[in-house]
Amino acid sequence: MKAKANEEKTETTKRVLVTDYISEEGIKKLREFAEVDIELELSKADLKERIAGYDALIVRSGTKVTKEIIEAGVRLKVIGRAGVGVDNIDVETATEKGIMVVNSPEANTISAAEHAIAMLLCLSRKIPAANASLKSGKWERKKHTGVEVNGKVFGIIGLGRVGSEVAERAAGLGMRVVAYDPFISQERARELGIALLRFTEVLSTADFISLHTPLTKDTHHLIGKKEFELMKDDVRVINCARGGILDEDALGDAIKSGKVAGAALDVFEHEPPGESELVQMEEVIVTPHLGASTEEAQRVAAVAIADEVMAALKNKPVRNAVNMIYVAEELMDAINPYLVLAEKLGRLSAQRIPKSSRLEQFDVSYEGEIGMARAGAGKDTRLITVAMLKSFLSWFIDGVNYVNAGTIAKKSGIKVTESKTGDVENFSSLISITTTTRIEEAGKKRTVAGTLFGKDDPRIVNIDGFRVDASPSGYMLICSFLDKPRVIGPVCMILGDRGINIAGMQVGREKTGGEAVMVLNVDSSVSEAIIKEIKEVKNIFDVKLVKL
Ligand code: NAD
Ligand code: MLT
């Protein structure tokens, strides 16, 4: 077993840098596959210098993975976050660079929820202050009189993984739970037995408010001066999600004014918070970002992130990629032949665009059986679309992959659309790409469509509306022409005379004497000079050599 692990390591030696503490179980797993360096005290400058030598970086919330660090990671393929929040990682830059960001979102849900409940009870019963007072030799019973939570309204902002677990536990304490989450359906809230209210309703009705949203541009200072003013007098606020969701200055003012009776904070806008008036306030209880700090959560998070990072480095499906579509390994067999076809269609489309043109629109259509596929199901079309876009863009741009294809298209001003229908003629499934160009030939559309014969034999079956049946491999010469005598013969003669063997030929035409397309599979490349000669044949409109 050991020999095998070592064998695997030398074959694919990958280098992983770990810059925040993760549990030994995860490190052990990584070491079976990669060289692992653990550097817990790196300065920003040192990390920037060191990162160039690694394929993967693993962090928790301590390391700030900024644009600068990511750009210095010239070899980086994956950034692993042992935990859920990726607000310390510049995901946008990672995506642009084609670097996968993976996390372990479920590993510490229960620990974080239990911590929020622990904070709730500490806050309501003033346990930390009472503990400190007794230890300093005092016996102050009246001063530490608390309030019951039973029967009180518990307001949750953000009813995701942690929020739902907190809700269940708060209900178990006899609290009436209300919540605000714009992305959760009433149905889901009903299942949880929670009243889903408007944001301002939660603020104005709750006796305790607990925050459980991610930190994003939208949730930064979600709770500020205005929000505190809407709250009930003597409200108590808990933040075990992320510092920055709550405006700390506004909280301090609300406590001083007597509006807020107390607050429990596990997270801070700057960690550690250093000299902070808020942290020192008697009404405020604090822990140093301990939500996930249990033996269980640390073990699960470390092992989960090791698995994710290893899968990413081995090009296997990754369950928790923040910036990539996930397809389960057991579904990959069904989707793989479509990915092959998609790559061919993308490459073919790209080579049909003249160098002087720019792409405006990339429309993908799925017809027939594939057009009925649902996201996450057997033949999830989202990944197929990304495969087409990736192979299309790769023809023009270096470094395009499954992670950054969508972002690069967007940045290049290319509009990508996907349409689906269950209807199709002659095929069980048909996939097509229609490109629309701008500049020079503004509005010009080109379509290629393909299908699978049998389970895994990809075919190009339509070019610009002309029915063909070509194998998408090797060199293909695509000629558009007017369907008249003495066109096909001369083209074949030119190729034959120049020593180019024709392996297959397909002609598709609209009607006798109308426009037509000829697809020739040839065994070798065709020079510009020969293409020029073919273009001179009477009634030939255009000739394009593509390599698939
Ligand atoms: P999640 O993604 O499962 O849930 C977040 C929920 O917030 C989602 O349901 C989302 O719809 C909702 N949301 C987003 N924007 C919102 C808004 N403007 N208003 C209301 N709701 C909004 O995440 P999770 O795993 O439940 O984690 C929740 C938070 O807890 C995150 O910030 C995470 O980083 C943090 N966390 C902290 C610790 C810790 O150690 N203190 C541990 C685990 C998680
Ligand atoms: C998380 O986002 O998972 C938590 O904040 C815990 C951690 O930082 O490890």
Coordinates of C-alpha atoms and ligand atoms in Angstrom, one line a residue:
M1 CA 0.0 0.0 0.0
K2 CA 2.9 2.3 1.0
A3 CA 4.8 1.5 -2.2
K4 CA 1.8 2.4 -4.3
A5 CA 1.4 5.7 -2.5
N6 CA 5.1 6.6 -3.2
E7 CA 4.8 5.4 -6.8
E8 CA 1.8 7.8 -7.3
K9 CA 3.8 10.6 -5.7
T10 CA 6.8 10.3 -8.0
E11 CA 4.7 9.9 -11.1
T12 CA 2.7 13.2 -10.5
T13 CA 4.7 15.0 -8.0
K14 CA 2.6 18.0 -7.1
R15 CA 3.5 20.6 -4.5
V16 CA 1.0 21.9 -1.9
L17 CA 1.6 24.8 0.4
V18 CA -0.5 25.0 3.6
T19 CA -0.4 28.4 5.3
D20 CA -3.0 28.1 8.1
Y21 CA -3.4 25.4 10.6
I22 CA -5.3 22.4 9.4
S23 CA -5.7 19.1 11.2
E24 CA -3.0 16.4 10.8
E25 CA -5.4 13.9 9.2
G26 CA -5.7 16.2 6.2
I27 CA -2.0 16.7 5.9
K28 CA -1.4 12.9 6.1
K29 CA -3.8 12.4 3.2
L30 CA -2.2 15.1 1.1
R31 CA 1.3 13.6 1.7
E32 CA 0.3 10.3 0.1
F33 CA 0.0 12.2 -3.1
A34 CA 2.0 15.4 -3.0
E35 CA 4.9 17.2 -1.4
V36 CA 3.4 19.3 1.3
D37 CA 5.0 22.3 3.0
I38 CA 3.4 23.8 6.0
E39 CA 4.3 27.5 6.6
L40 CA 2.1 29.1 9.3
E41 CA 4.0 32.3 9.8
L42 CA 4.6 33.6 6.3
S43 CA 4.4 37.3 5.7
K44 CA 2.6 38.6 2.7
A45 CA 5.8 39.3 0.9
D46 CA 7.2 35.8 1.7
L47 CA 4.0 34.1 0.5
K48 CA 4.1 36.1 -2.7
E49 CA 7.6 34.9 -3.3
R50 CA 7.1 31.3 -2.3
I51 CA 3.7 30.7 -4.1
A52 CA 5.3 30.4 -7.5
G53 CA 6.6 27.0 -6.7
Y54 CA 3.3 25.4 -5.8
D55 CA 0.4 23.7 -7.6
A56 CA -2.0 24.1 -4.7
L57 CA -2.5 26.5 -1.7
I58 CA -4.5 25.5 1.3
V59 CA -5.8 28.1 3.8
R60 CA -8.4 28.8 6.4
S61 CA -9.5 32.3 7.2
G62 CA -6.1 33.6 8.3
T63 CA -4.3 33.9 5.0
K64 CA -5.5 36.7 2.7
V65 CA -5.3 35.3 -0.8
T66 CA -5.2 38.5 -2.7
K67 CA -4.9 39.4 -6.4
E68 CA -1.2 39.9 -6.0
I69 CA -0.7 36.5 -4.4
I70 CA -2.8 34.8 -7.0
E71 CA -0.9 36.5 -9.9
A72 CA 2.4 35.4 -8.4
G73 CA 1.1 31.8 -8.3
V74 CA 2.2 31.0 -11.8
R75 CA 1.9 27.3 -11.3
L76 CA -1.3 27.4 -9.1
K77 CA -4.1 25.1 -10.2
V78 CA -6.2 25.1 -7.1
I79 CA -6.8 27.1 -3.9
G80 CA -8.3 25.1 -1.1
R81 CA -10.2 26.7 1.8
A82 CA -10.6 24.4 4.8
G83 CA -13.9 25.8 5.9
V84 CA -16.8 27.6 4.2
G85 CA -16.1 31.4 3.9
V86 CA -14.1 32.3 0.8
D87 CA -14.2 36.1 1.5
N88 CA -10.4 36.0 2.2
I89 CA -9.8 34.7 -1.3
D90 CA -10.0 36.9 -4.5
V91 CA -12.2 34.4 -6.3
E92 CA -12.7 36.7 -9.2
T93 CA -9.0 36.9 -10.0
A94 CA -8.6 33.1 -9.4
T95 CA -11.4 32.5 -11.9
E96 CA -9.8 34.8 -14.5
K97 CA -6.6 32.9 -14.1
G98 CA -8.3 29.6 -14.5
I99 CA -7.5 28.6 -10.9
M100 CA -10.1 26.5 -9.2
V101 CA -11.2 27.6 -5.7
V102 CA -12.6 24.7 -3.5
N103 CA -13.9 24.7 0.0
S104 CA -15.4 22.4 2.5
P105 CA -18.7 24.1 3.3
E106 CA -20.4 21.4 5.4
A107 CA -17.5 20.5 7.6
N108 CA -18.1 23.0 10.3
T109 CA -21.8 23.8 10.0
I110 CA -22.8 22.1 13.3
S111 CA -19.8 23.5 15.2
A112 CA -20.6 27.0 14.0
A113 CA -24.3 26.6 14.9
E114 CA -23.5 25.2 18.4
H115 CA -21.1 28.2 18.9
A116 CA -23.9 30.6 18.0
I117 CA -26.2 28.9 20.5
A118 CA -23.4 28.9 23.2
M119 CA -23.1 32.7 22.5
L120 CA -26.9 33.1 22.8
L121 CA -26.9 31.5 26.3
C122 CA -23.8 33.3 27.4
L123 CA -25.3 36.6 26.4
S124 CA -28.7 36.0 28.0
R125 CA -27.2 34.8 31.3
K126 CA -24.0 36.9 31.3
I127 CA -21.9 33.8 31.9
P128 CA -18.5 35.2 30.9
A129 CA -18.8 38.3 33.2
A130 CA -20.1 36.2 36.1
N131 CA -17.3 33.7 35.6
A132 CA -14.6 36.5 35.6
S133 CA -16.2 38.2 38.6
L134 CA -16.3 35.1 40.7
K135 CA -12.7 34.2 39.7
S136 CA -11.6 37.6 40.8
G137 CA -13.0 36.9 44.3
K138 CA -16.4 38.6 44.0
W139 CA -19.9 37.1 44.7
E140 CA -22.1 39.3 42.6
R141 CA -25.5 37.6 42.1
K142 CA -27.7 40.6 41.4
K143 CA -25.4 42.2 38.9
H144 CA -25.4 39.2 36.8
T145 CA -29.1 38.7 36.5
G146 CA -30.0 37.6 33.0
V147 CA -33.0 37.0 30.8
E148 CA -34.7 33.8 29.7
V149 CA -34.6 32.9 26.0
N150 CA -37.8 30.8 26.3
G151 CA -40.7 32.5 24.6
K152 CA -38.5 35.2 23.1
V153 CA -38.3 36.0 19.3
F154 CA -35.1 34.8 17.7
G155 CA -34.4 36.6 14.4
I156 CA -32.1 34.9 11.9
I157 CA -30.5 36.8 9.0
G158 CA -29.3 34.2 6.5
L159 CA -31.1 30.8 6.6
G160 CA -28.4 28.7 4.9
R161 CA -26.5 25.7 6.4
V162 CA -25.6 27.3 9.7
G163 CA -28.7 29.5 10.0
S164 CA -31.0 26.5 9.6
E165 CA -29.1 24.5 12.3
V166 CA -29.2 27.5 14.6
A167 CA -32.9 27.8 14.0
E168 CA -33.6 24.2 14.9
R169 CA -31.6 24.6 18.2
A170 CA -33.2 27.9 19.1
A171 CA -36.7 26.4 18.6
G172 CA -35.6 23.6 20.9
L173 CA -35.0 26.2 23.6
G174 CA -38.6 27.3 23.3
M175 CA -37.9 30.4 21.2
R176 CA -40.1 31.7 18.4
V177 CA -37.9 31.7 15.3
V178 CA -38.3 34.2 12.5
A179 CA -35.9 34.7 9.6
Y180 CA -34.9 36.8 6.6
D181 CA -33.2 35.3 3.6
P182 CA -34.0 36.6 0.1
F183 CA -32.8 33.4 -1.5
I184 CA -34.9 30.9 0.5
S185 CA -38.4 29.9 -0.5
Q186 CA -41.4 30.1 1.8
E187 CA -41.7 26.3 1.3
R188 CA -38.2 25.7 2.7
A189 CA -38.9 28.0 5.6
R190 CA -42.2 26.1 6.3
E191 CA -40.3 22.8 6.3
L192 CA -38.0 24.3 8.9
G193 CA -41.1 25.6 10.9
I194 CA -39.8 29.2 10.6
A195 CA -41.7 32.3 9.7
L196 CA -39.9 34.0 6.8
L197 CA -40.3 37.7 7.2
R198 CA -39.0 40.9 5.5
F199 CA -35.6 42.2 6.6
T200 CA -37.1 45.1 8.5
E201 CA -39.8 42.9 10.1
V202 CA -37.1 40.6 11.5
L203 CA -35.2 43.6 12.8
S204 CA -38.2 45.2 14.5
T205 CA -39.7 42.0 16.1
A206 CA -36.7 40.0 17.3
D207 CA -35.4 40.0 20.9
F208 CA -32.2 38.3 19.7
I209 CA -30.8 38.7 16.2
S210 CA -28.2 36.2 14.9
L211 CA -26.3 36.9 11.6
H212 CA -25.6 34.0 9.3
T213 CA -25.0 35.4 5.8
P214 CA -21.7 35.3 3.9
L215 CA -19.7 38.5 3.7
T216 CA -20.1 39.9 0.2
K217 CA -20.4 43.3 -1.4
D218 CA -24.1 43.2 -0.7
T219 CA -23.9 42.1 3.0
H220 CA -21.0 44.4 4.0
H221 CA -22.4 46.5 6.8
L222 CA -25.8 44.9 6.3
I223 CA -26.4 45.9 10.0
G224 CA -25.6 49.5 10.6
K225 CA -26.9 52.7 12.3
K226 CA -30.2 52.6 10.4
E227 CA -30.8 49.0 11.2
F228 CA -30.0 49.3 14.9
E229 CA -32.6 52.1 15.0
L230 CA -35.3 49.8 13.7
M231 CA -34.6 47.2 16.3
K232 CA -36.5 46.7 19.6
D233 CA -35.1 48.3 22.7
D234 CA -32.9 45.9 24.7
V235 CA -32.2 43.7 21.6
R236 CA -29.2 41.4 21.8
V237 CA -27.2 40.7 18.7
I238 CA -25.0 37.7 17.8
N239 CA -22.4 37.6 15.0
C240 CA -20.7 34.2 14.4
A241 CA -20.7 34.7 10.6
R242 CA -18.2 37.3 9.4
G243 CA -16.9 40.6 10.7
G244 CA -17.9 43.3 8.3
I245 CA -21.5 42.1 8.0
L246 CA -22.1 44.3 11.1
D247 CA -20.8 47.9 11.4
E248 CA -18.8 47.7 14.6
D249 CA -18.8 51.5 15.2
A250 CA -22.6 51.6 14.8
L251 CA -22.9 48.6 17.3
G252 CA -20.7 50.5 19.8
D253 CA -22.9 53.6 19.5
A254 CA -26.1 51.5 19.8
I255 CA -24.8 49.9 23.0
K256 CA -23.8 53.2 24.5
S257 CA -27.2 54.7 23.7
G258 CA -28.8 51.8 25.6
K259 CA -30.7 50.6 22.5
V260 CA -28.8 47.3 22.4
A261 CA -28.5 45.4 25.6
G262 CA -25.7 43.2 24.6
A263 CA -23.7 41.6 21.7
A264 CA -21.8 38.4 21.2
L265 CA -19.1 38.5 18.6
D266 CA -17.0 35.6 17.3
V267 CA -15.8 37.5 14.2
F268 CA -14.4 40.9 13.5
E269 CA -13.9 43.3 10.6
H270 CA -10.1 43.1 11.4
E271 CA -8.9 39.9 12.9
P272 CA -7.4 40.0 15.5
P273 CA -9.3 43.2 16.5
G274 CA -6.4 44.6 18.6
E275 CA -7.1 47.6 20.8
S276 CA -10.9 47.9 20.5
E277 CA -13.3 49.8 22.7
L278 CA -16.1 47.5 21.5
V279 CA -14.3 44.3 22.6
Q280 CA -13.7 45.9 26.1
M281 CA -17.4 46.8 26.6
E282 CA -19.1 45.0 29.5
E283 CA -22.2 44.3 27.3
V284 CA -20.1 42.6 24.7
I285 CA -18.8 39.0 24.9
V286 CA -16.2 37.9 22.4
T287 CA -14.4 34.8 21.2
P288 CA -11.5 34.7 18.8
H289 CA -13.2 33.3 15.6
L290 CA -13.9 29.9 17.3
G291 CA -17.0 28.9 15.5
A292 CA -15.3 26.1 13.6
S293 CA -12.8 25.3 16.3
T294 CA -13.8 21.9 17.4
E295 CA -11.9 18.7 17.0
E296 CA -14.7 17.2 14.9
A297 CA -15.0 20.2 12.5
Q298 CA -11.2 20.6 12.1
R299 CA -10.8 16.9 11.3
V300 CA -13.6 16.8 8.8
A301 CA -12.6 20.2 7.2
A302 CA -9.0 19.1 6.7
V303 CA -9.8 15.7 5.3
A304 CA -12.5 17.2 3.0
I305 CA -10.2 19.9 1.7
A306 CA -7.4 17.4 1.1
D307 CA -9.8 15.3 -1.0
E308 CA -11.0 18.3 -3.0
V309 CA -7.5 19.6 -3.7
M310 CA -6.3 16.1 -4.7
A311 CA -9.2 15.6 -7.0
A312 CA -8.6 19.0 -8.6
L313 CA -4.9 18.2 -9.1
K314 CA -5.8 14.9 -10.7
N315 CA -8.4 16.5 -13.0
K316 CA -11.2 14.6 -11.4
P317 CA -14.6 16.0 -10.6
V318 CA -14.5 18.3 -7.6
R319 CA -17.6 18.5 -5.4
N320 CA -17.2 21.9 -3.8
A321 CA -15.6 24.1 -6.5
V322 CA -16.7 27.6 -5.8
N323 CA -16.0 28.7 -9.4
M324 CA -16.8 25.6 -11.5
I325 CA -19.7 23.4 -12.3
Y326 CA -19.8 20.1 -10.5
V327 CA -20.7 16.8 -12.2
A328 CA -20.7 13.7 -10.1
E329 CA -18.1 11.1 -11.1
E330 CA -20.8 8.5 -11.8
L331 CA -22.5 10.8 -14.3
M332 CA -19.2 11.6 -16.2
D333 CA -19.4 8.4 -18.3
A334 CA -22.7 9.6 -19.8
I335 CA -21.5 13.2 -20.4
N336 CA -18.0 12.4 -21.7
P337 CA -18.9 11.6 -25.3
Y338 CA -20.9 14.9 -25.4
L339 CA -17.8 16.8 -24.1
V340 CA -15.8 15.3 -26.9
L341 CA -18.4 16.4 -29.5
A342 CA -18.6 19.8 -27.8
E343 CA -14.8 20.4 -28.0
K344 CA -14.9 19.5 -31.7
L345 CA -17.8 21.9 -32.4
G346 CA -16.1 24.7 -30.5
R347 CA -12.9 24.2 -32.3
L348 CA -14.6 24.0 -35.7
S349 CA -16.6 27.1 -35.1
A350 CA -13.5 29.0 -34.0
Q351 CA -11.6 28.2 -37.2
R352 CA -14.5 29.4 -39.4
I353 CA -14.2 32.9 -38.0
P354 CA -12.0 35.1 -40.2
K355 CA -9.0 36.6 -38.4
S356 CA -10.2 40.2 -39.1
S357 CA -13.6 39.5 -37.4
R358 CA -14.6 39.7 -33.8
L359 CA -17.2 37.5 -32.1
E360 CA -20.3 39.2 -30.7
Q361 CA -22.5 36.3 -29.8
F362 CA -22.1 32.6 -29.1
D363 CA -25.5 30.8 -29.2
V364 CA -25.6 27.2 -28.1
S365 CA -28.7 25.1 -28.8
Y366 CA -29.6 21.7 -27.5
E367 CA -32.4 19.8 -29.3
G368 CA -34.0 16.4 -28.7
E369 CA -33.2 14.2 -25.8
I370 CA -30.2 16.4 -24.7
G371 CA -32.5 19.5 -24.9
M372 CA -34.5 18.0 -22.1
A373 CA -31.6 17.4 -19.7
R374 CA -31.9 19.2 -16.4
A375 CA -29.0 20.9 -14.5
G376 CA -27.4 18.4 -12.2
A377 CA -28.9 15.4 -14.1
G378 CA -27.3 12.8 -16.3
K379 CA -26.4 15.0 -19.2
D380 CA -26.1 18.4 -17.5
T381 CA -25.7 20.8 -20.5
R382 CA -24.0 23.5 -18.5
L383 CA -20.7 21.7 -18.6
I384 CA -21.2 20.9 -22.3
T385 CA -21.7 24.6 -23.0
V386 CA -18.5 25.5 -21.0
A387 CA -16.6 22.8 -23.0
M388 CA -17.7 24.4 -26.3
L389 CA -16.8 27.9 -25.1
K390 CA -13.4 26.7 -23.8
S391 CA -12.4 25.0 -27.0
F392 CA -13.7 27.9 -29.1
L393 CA -11.8 30.6 -27.0
S394 CA -8.7 28.4 -26.8
W395 CA -8.2 28.8 -30.5
F396 CA -7.6 32.6 -29.9
I397 CA -6.5 32.9 -26.3
D398 CA -3.9 30.9 -24.2
G399 CA -4.8 29.5 -20.8
V400 CA -8.6 29.1 -21.2
N401 CA -10.0 26.2 -19.1
Y402 CA -13.3 25.0 -17.6
V403 CA -12.9 27.5 -14.8
N404 CA -12.3 30.7 -16.7
A405 CA -14.0 30.2 -20.1
G406 CA -17.3 32.0 -19.0
T407 CA -15.4 34.9 -17.4
I408 CA -13.1 35.4 -20.4
A409 CA -16.1 35.4 -22.8
K410 CA -17.8 38.0 -20.7
K411 CA -14.7 40.1 -20.5
S412 CA -14.3 39.9 -24.2
G413 CA -17.8 41.2 -24.7
I414 CA -19.1 37.9 -26.1
K415 CA -22.7 37.2 -25.2
V416 CA -23.3 33.5 -24.5
T417 CA -26.8 32.1 -24.7
E418 CA -28.2 28.5 -24.3
S419 CA -31.5 27.3 -25.7
K420 CA -33.2 24.0 -25.3
T421 CA -36.0 22.1 -26.9
G422 CA -37.2 18.5 -26.8
D423 CA -38.1 18.7 -30.5
V424 CA -35.6 17.6 -33.2
E425 CA -35.8 16.0 -36.7
N426 CA -33.8 13.0 -37.7
F427 CA -31.6 12.7 -34.6
S428 CA -32.1 11.7 -31.0
S429 CA -30.0 14.7 -29.9
L430 CA -28.5 17.6 -31.7
I431 CA -26.1 20.2 -30.4
S432 CA -25.3 23.4 -32.4
I433 CA -23.3 26.5 -32.1
T434 CA -24.2 29.7 -34.0
T435 CA -21.6 32.4 -33.9
T436 CA -22.4 36.0 -34.8
T437 CA -19.5 38.3 -35.7
R438 CA -19.1 42.0 -35.5
I439 CA -16.5 44.3 -37.2
E440 CA -16.0 43.8 -41.0
E441 CA -18.8 41.2 -41.4
A442 CA -21.2 42.6 -38.8
G443 CA -24.1 40.3 -38.0
K444 CA -22.8 37.4 -40.0
K445 CA -23.9 34.1 -38.6
R446 CA -22.2 30.7 -38.9
T447 CA -23.7 27.5 -37.6
V448 CA -22.3 24.0 -37.0
A449 CA -24.3 21.2 -35.5
G450 CA -23.2 17.8 -34.3
T451 CA -24.6 14.6 -32.9
L452 CA -23.5 11.3 -31.5
F453 CA -24.0 8.2 -33.6
G454 CA -24.5 5.3 -31.3
K455 CA -23.2 6.1 -27.8
D456 CA -19.9 7.8 -28.5
D457 CA -19.3 8.5 -32.3
P458 CA -19.3 12.3 -32.8
R459 CA -20.4 13.6 -36.2
I460 CA -20.8 17.0 -37.8
V461 CA -24.2 16.8 -39.3
N462 CA -25.0 20.4 -40.4
I463 CA -23.0 23.4 -41.5
D464 CA -24.9 26.6 -42.1
G465 CA -28.1 24.7 -42.6
F466 CA -26.6 22.2 -45.1
R467 CA -27.0 18.6 -44.1
V468 CA -23.6 16.8 -44.0
D469 CA -22.2 13.8 -42.3
A470 CA -18.5 14.3 -41.5
S471 CA -16.2 12.8 -38.9
P472 CA -14.8 15.6 -36.9
S473 CA -11.1 14.5 -36.9
G474 CA -7.9 15.5 -38.6
Y475 CA -8.0 18.1 -41.4
M476 CA -11.3 19.2 -42.9
L477 CA -11.7 21.4 -46.0
I478 CA -15.0 23.2 -46.0
C479 CA -16.0 24.7 -49.3
S480 CA -19.1 26.6 -50.0
F481 CA -20.1 26.7 -53.7
L482 CA -22.9 27.0 -56.2
D483 CA -24.3 23.5 -57.1
K484 CA -23.2 23.5 -60.8
P485 CA -21.3 20.9 -62.8
R486 CA -17.5 21.2 -62.8
V487 CA -16.9 22.2 -59.2
I488 CA -16.5 19.1 -57.2
G489 CA -14.4 17.4 -59.9
P490 CA -11.8 20.2 -60.2
V491 CA -11.5 20.6 -56.5
C492 CA -10.7 16.9 -56.1
M493 CA -8.3 17.1 -59.1
I494 CA -6.3 20.0 -57.5
L495 CA -6.0 18.1 -54.2
G496 CA -5.0 14.9 -56.0
D497 CA -2.5 16.6 -58.2
R498 CA -0.8 18.1 -55.1
G499 CA -0.6 14.7 -53.5
I500 CA -3.3 15.3 -50.9
N501 CA -5.4 12.2 -50.2
I502 CA -9.1 12.6 -49.7
A503 CA -10.3 10.3 -46.9
G504 CA -14.0 11.3 -47.2
M505 CA -16.3 13.7 -48.9
Q506 CA -19.8 15.0 -48.1
V507 CA -21.9 17.4 -50.1
G508 CA -25.0 19.1 -48.7
R509 CA -27.2 21.4 -50.8
E510 CA -30.3 23.4 -50.4
K511 CA -31.8 22.6 -53.8
T512 CA -30.5 21.6 -57.3
G513 CA -28.4 24.5 -58.6
G514 CA -28.5 26.4 -55.3
E515 CA -25.9 27.1 -52.7
A516 CA -24.1 24.0 -51.4
V517 CA -21.4 23.0 -49.0
M518 CA -18.7 20.4 -49.5
V519 CA -16.8 18.9 -46.6
L520 CA -13.6 17.0 -47.4
N521 CA -11.7 15.0 -44.8
V522 CA -8.1 15.1 -46.0
D523 CA -5.1 13.1 -44.8
S524 CA -2.7 16.1 -44.6
S525 CA -2.7 19.8 -44.3
V526 CA -3.5 22.0 -47.3
S527 CA -1.2 24.9 -48.0
E528 CA -2.4 28.5 -48.6
A529 CA -1.3 28.3 -52.2
I530 CA -3.5 25.2 -52.8
I531 CA -6.5 26.9 -51.0
K532 CA -6.0 29.9 -53.3
E533 CA -6.0 27.6 -56.3
I534 CA -9.3 26.0 -55.1
K535 CA -10.8 29.4 -54.5
E536 CA -10.2 30.2 -58.2
V537 CA -12.4 27.3 -59.4
K538 CA -15.6 28.8 -60.9
N539 CA -18.6 28.8 -58.6
I540 CA -16.6 28.3 -55.4
F541 CA -17.5 31.0 -52.8
D542 CA -15.2 30.2 -50.0
V543 CA -12.7 27.6 -48.8
K544 CA -11.7 27.0 -45.2
L545 CA -9.2 24.5 -43.8
V546 CA -9.9 23.4 -40.2
K547 CA -8.0 21.0 -38.0
L548 CA -9.9 19.1 -35.4
Ligands
NAD1 P1 -24.6 29.4 3.4 O1 -24.2 29.8 2.1 O2 -25.1 28.0 3.6 O3 -25.8 30.3 4.0 C1 -25.8 31.7 3.8 C2 -27.2 32.1 3.6 O4 -27.2 33.6 3.6 C3 -27.8 31.7 2.3 O5 -29.0 31.0 2.6 C4 -28.0 33.0 1.6 O6 -29.2 32.9 0.8 C5 -28.2 34.0 2.7 N1 -28.0 35.3 2.3 C6 -27.1 35.8 1.4 N2 -27.2 37.2 1.3 C7 -28.2 37.5 2.2 C8 -28.7 38.8 2.6 N3 -28.3 39.9 2.1 N4 -29.6 38.8 3.6 C9 -30.0 37.6 4.1 N5 -29.6 36.4 3.8 C10 -28.6 36.4 2.8 O7 -23.4 29.6 4.4 P2 -23.2 28.9 5.8 O8 -22.3 27.7 5.6 O9 -24.5 28.8 6.5 O10 -22.3 30.0 6.6 C11 -22.9 31.2 7.0 C12 -21.9 32.2 7.5 O11 -21.2 31.7 8.6 C13 -20.8 32.5 6.5 O12 -20.4 33.9 6.6 C14 -19.6 31.7 6.9 O13 -18.4 32.2 6.5 C15 -19.8 31.8 8.4 N6 -19.1 30.7 9.2 C16 -18.4 31.2 10.3 C17 -17.8 30.2 11.1 C18 -17.0 30.7 12.3 O14 -16.0 30.1 12.5 N7 -17.4 31.7 13.0 C19 -17.9 28.9 10.8 C20 -18.7 28.5 9.7 C21 -19.4 29.4 9.0
MLT2 C1 -15.3 29.1 8.0 O1 -15.6 30.0 7.2 O2 -15.3 27.9 7.7 C2 -15.0 29.5 9.4 O3 -14.9 30.9 9.5 C3 -14.0 28.8 10.1 C4 -12.6 29.0 9.7 O4 -12.1 30.1 9.4 O5 -11.8 28.0 9.6

